[in-house]
Each structure stands twice: as C-alpha cells, then as structure tokens.
XYZ file of C-alpha atoms in Angstrom:
228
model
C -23.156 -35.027 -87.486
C -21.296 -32.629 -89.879
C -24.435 -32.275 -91.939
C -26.331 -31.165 -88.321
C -23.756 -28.864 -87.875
C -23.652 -27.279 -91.431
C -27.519 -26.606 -90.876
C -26.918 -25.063 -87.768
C -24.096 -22.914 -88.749
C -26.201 -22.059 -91.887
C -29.275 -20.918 -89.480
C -27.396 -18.791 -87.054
C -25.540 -16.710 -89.985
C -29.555 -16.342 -92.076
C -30.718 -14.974 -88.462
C -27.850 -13.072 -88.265
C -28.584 -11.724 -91.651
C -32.121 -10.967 -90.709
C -31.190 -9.052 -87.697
C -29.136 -7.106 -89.576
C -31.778 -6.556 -91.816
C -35.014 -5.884 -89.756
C -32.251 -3.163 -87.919
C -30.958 -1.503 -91.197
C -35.349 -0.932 -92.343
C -35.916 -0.025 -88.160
C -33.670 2.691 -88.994
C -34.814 3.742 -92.121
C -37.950 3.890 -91.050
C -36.678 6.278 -87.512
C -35.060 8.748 -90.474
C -38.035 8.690 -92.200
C -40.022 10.143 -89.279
C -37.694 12.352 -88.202
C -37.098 13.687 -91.794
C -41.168 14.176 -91.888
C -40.977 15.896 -88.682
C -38.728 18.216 -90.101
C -42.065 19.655 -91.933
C -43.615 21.378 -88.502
C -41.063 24.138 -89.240
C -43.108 25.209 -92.749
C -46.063 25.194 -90.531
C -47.378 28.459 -89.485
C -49.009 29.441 -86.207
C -51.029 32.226 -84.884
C -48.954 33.738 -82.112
C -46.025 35.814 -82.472
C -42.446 35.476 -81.207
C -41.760 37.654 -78.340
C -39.983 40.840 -80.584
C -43.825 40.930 -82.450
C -41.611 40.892 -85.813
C -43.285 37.403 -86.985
C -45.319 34.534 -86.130
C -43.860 31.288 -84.146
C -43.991 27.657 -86.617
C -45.165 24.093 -84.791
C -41.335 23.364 -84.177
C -41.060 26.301 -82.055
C -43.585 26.003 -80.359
C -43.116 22.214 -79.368
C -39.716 23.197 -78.351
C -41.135 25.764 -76.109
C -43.665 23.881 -74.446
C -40.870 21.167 -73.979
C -38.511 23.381 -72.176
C -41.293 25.063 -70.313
C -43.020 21.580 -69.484
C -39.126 20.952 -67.361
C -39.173 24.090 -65.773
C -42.200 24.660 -64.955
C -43.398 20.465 -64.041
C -43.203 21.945 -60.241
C -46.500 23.630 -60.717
C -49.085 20.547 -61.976
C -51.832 19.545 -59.957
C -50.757 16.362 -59.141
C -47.576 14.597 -59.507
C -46.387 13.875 -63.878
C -43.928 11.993 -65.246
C -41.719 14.627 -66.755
C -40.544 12.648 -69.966
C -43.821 11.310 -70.894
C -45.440 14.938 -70.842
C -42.036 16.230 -72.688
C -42.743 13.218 -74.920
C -46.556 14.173 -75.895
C -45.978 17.679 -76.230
C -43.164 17.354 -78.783
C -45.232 15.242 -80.787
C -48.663 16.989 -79.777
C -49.119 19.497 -83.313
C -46.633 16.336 -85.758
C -50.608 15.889 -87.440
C -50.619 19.580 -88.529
C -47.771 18.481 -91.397
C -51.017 17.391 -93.093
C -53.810 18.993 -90.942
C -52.616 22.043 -90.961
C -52.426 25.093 -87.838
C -55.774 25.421 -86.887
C -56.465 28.918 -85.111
C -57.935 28.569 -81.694
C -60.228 31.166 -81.872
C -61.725 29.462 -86.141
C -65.302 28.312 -85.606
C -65.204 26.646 -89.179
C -61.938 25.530 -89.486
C -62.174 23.529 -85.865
C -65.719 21.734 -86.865
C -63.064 19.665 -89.112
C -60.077 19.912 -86.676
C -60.803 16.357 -85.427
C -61.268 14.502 -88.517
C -58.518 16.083 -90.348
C -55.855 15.073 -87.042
C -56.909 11.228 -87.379
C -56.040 11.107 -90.771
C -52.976 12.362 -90.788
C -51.616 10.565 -87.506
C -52.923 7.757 -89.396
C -50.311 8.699 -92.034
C -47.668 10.361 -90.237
C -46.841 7.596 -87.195
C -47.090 4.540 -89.076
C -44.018 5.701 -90.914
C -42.234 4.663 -87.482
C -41.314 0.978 -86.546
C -44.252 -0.625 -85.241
C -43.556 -0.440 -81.886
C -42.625 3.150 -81.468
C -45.490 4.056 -83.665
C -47.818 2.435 -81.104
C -45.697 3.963 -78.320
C -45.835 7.889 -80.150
C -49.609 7.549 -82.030
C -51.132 6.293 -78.170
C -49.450 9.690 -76.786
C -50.875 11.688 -79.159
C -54.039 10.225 -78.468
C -53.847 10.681 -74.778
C -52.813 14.084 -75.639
C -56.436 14.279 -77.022
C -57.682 12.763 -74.968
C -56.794 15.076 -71.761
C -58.271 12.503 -69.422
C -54.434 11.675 -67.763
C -52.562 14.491 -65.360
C -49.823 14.121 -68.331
C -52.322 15.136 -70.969
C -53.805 17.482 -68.361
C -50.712 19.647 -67.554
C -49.470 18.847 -71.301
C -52.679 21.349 -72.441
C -52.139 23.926 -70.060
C -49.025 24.277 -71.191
C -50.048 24.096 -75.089
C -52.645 27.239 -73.822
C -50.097 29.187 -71.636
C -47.142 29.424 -73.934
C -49.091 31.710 -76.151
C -50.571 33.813 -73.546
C -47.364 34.404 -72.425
C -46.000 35.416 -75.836
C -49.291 37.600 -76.510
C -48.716 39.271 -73.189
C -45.120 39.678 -74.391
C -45.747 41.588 -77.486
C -48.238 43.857 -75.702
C -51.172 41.615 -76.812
C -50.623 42.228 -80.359
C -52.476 39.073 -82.208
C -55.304 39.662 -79.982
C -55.657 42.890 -80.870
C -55.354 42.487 -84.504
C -57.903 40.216 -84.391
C -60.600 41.802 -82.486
C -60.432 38.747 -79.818
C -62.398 39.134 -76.897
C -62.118 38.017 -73.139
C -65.119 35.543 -73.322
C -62.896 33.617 -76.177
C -59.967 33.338 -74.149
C -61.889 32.146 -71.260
C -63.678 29.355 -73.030
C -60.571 28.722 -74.868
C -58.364 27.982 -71.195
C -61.752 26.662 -69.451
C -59.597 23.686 -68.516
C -56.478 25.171 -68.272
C -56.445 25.606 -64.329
C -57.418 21.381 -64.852
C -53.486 20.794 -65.131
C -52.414 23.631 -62.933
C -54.074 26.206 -60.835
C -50.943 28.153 -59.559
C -50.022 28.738 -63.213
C -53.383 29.461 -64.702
C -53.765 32.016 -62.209
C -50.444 33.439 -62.682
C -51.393 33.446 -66.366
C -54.524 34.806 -65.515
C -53.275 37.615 -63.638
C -49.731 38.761 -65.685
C -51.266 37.850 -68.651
C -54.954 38.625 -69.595
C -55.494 40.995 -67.092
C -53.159 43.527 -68.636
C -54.264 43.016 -71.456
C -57.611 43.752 -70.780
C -57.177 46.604 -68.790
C -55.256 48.264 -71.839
C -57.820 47.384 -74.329
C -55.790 44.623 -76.140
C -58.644 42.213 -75.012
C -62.074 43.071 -75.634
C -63.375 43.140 -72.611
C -67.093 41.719 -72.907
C -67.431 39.566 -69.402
C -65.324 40.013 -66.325
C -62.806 38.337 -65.747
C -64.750 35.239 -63.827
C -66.496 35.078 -66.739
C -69.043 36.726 -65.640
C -71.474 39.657 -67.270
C -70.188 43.173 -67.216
C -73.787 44.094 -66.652
C-alpha cells in the first residue's frame, strides 16, 4: 500500500513538473513572437504619415487599421466579429519581416508577392505554441483569402487607411509617383466588397480631390470608365 502510494505521489509531482515545464517553453515561445513582431517597425511602407514629413512602417499601419477597424466596424456590409477582424489585421503585413513591403502599385515585385508571404508565415508563426500558431497562421490565411465578411471588411480597411493618409498630405505619394486613377481603381476593385458606405466616402473625399487637382492622373473617369 505505501509502495502504491509512493508511485502515486511520485507521478503527480513529475506531472506537476511537466506542467510547469510545457508552461515555462509556452511562454518562451509567446516572447519569441512578440519579440519578432517587434521587426514590422524596421519595415518601410509606401504612404506617408499625415504631416508628409516621412513614410508610415507595418506597425503603424496595423495599429491604424486596428483602431480604425473599432471605429469604423459600423460601416461593413454585413455584420463582423470585431476582435477577429482586429485580430487579422494586426497580424495581416507580420510576413513582410521576411517578405518585405511590397508597393501596391510594383508589377514585378507583386508576381513574387505570394510566394515570398508563404514562406515566411511558414517561418514567422510556427515560432508560436502550436495552438496559437494554428489559431494566428489560419487568420492570416483568411486574410488572403478575402472570401469571409472579416477578411472582406479587413481589406477595405488595409486599402482605405492609405487613401485617407494620401488625401491627407494633399496626395503627395501619388503624385511623386506619377500614379494614375485607373491604378487606384483596380487596386480598391473590391474595396466597396467589405463596405460600400465607406468606399464611397473614400471615393468621394478622397480620390476625387485628388484628381480634380491633378495629384491623380486622371486617365478614366471616375467609374472607370474612358475619358473619351
């Protein structure tokens, strides 16, 4: 009897042990992904804050699109859950620590866009506990996706938040690089997808100005249609 009770005294305090273990490498592994996402702030975007004095980094612009996803939830199409969308677009641009910013507007540089992503989720989630790198990597994927109202109103707001700051520093980045309305179109061809009331607000504060002052080329109408 004492000897059954040794063993069991001796089991309870190894799977104590282990538990204390498996928790102690869970959380080493949570500070390793959070110390890696530290690296979006070294990565360089496109679009510039809203004083036009320098360009916004991936943690900024998560943030952004996390605080405007909240505020602005109201608007989708059809009804989101709030912290799943928050969720995906915090951890939409995490690949670009490897794969690097890839300008919306870069014919070359988005023919590998794809490939480059995979790998580097491939790299960058697994350094999670299995579980939440599951959870994270399938919400990234989703994000990809676009096929779910989440992922849906998760890309409009990825495509408004820089519209808006364009439009803020008088269309500035546009304008230093020539873009024209046809590429903005085709770049927010799905944007209305996740909300119509704010692609059309976007539409109308936003690009419209901007065309009508010569920031954006203006090479179809606004519809999309030929100037001709």
């Amino acid at each position: 009897m004492n000897q059954n009770l040794n063993e069991h005294v001796e089991n309870a305090s190894n799977s104590a042990q282990n538990e204390q273990q498996d928790r102690k490498q869970r959380l080493r592994q949570q500070f390793s992904f959070s110390l890696e996402a530290d690296k979006e702030k070294f990565i360089g975007r496109q679009t510039y804050l809203s004083d036009g004095m320098r360009k916004e980094n991936d943690a900024e612009h998560a943030w952004h699109l996390a605080l405007m996803t909240i505020l602005l939830s109201e608007y989708a199409n059809e009804p989101i859950d709030v912290l799943k969308t928050v969720t995906m677009v915090l951890i939409h641009d995490v690949v670009e620590i490897d794969a690097g910013d890839t300008y919306a507007y870069d014919l070359e540089g988005i023919k590998t866009q794809h490939e480059r992503e995979v790998r580097a989720a491939e790299r960058i989630f697994q350094l999670l506990p299995k579980d939440q790198a599951e959870k994270l990597k399938g919400l990234w994927e989703e994000f990809e996706e676009g096929e779910t109202a989440e992922a849906r109103f998760a890309h409009t707001m990825d495509n408004i938040q820089p519209m808006m700051l364009n439009a803020a520093t008088d269309g500035k980045a546009w304008e230093e690089r020539g873009i024209r309305l046809s590429q903005v179109l085709g770049r927010n061809r799905n944007t209305a997808g996740g909300s119509e009331t704010l692609w059309n607000y976007a539409l109308e504060h936003f690009i419209r100005p901007n065309v009508e002052k010569g920031r954006l080329q203006r090479d179809v109408n606004s519809d999309g249609s030929n100037t001709k």
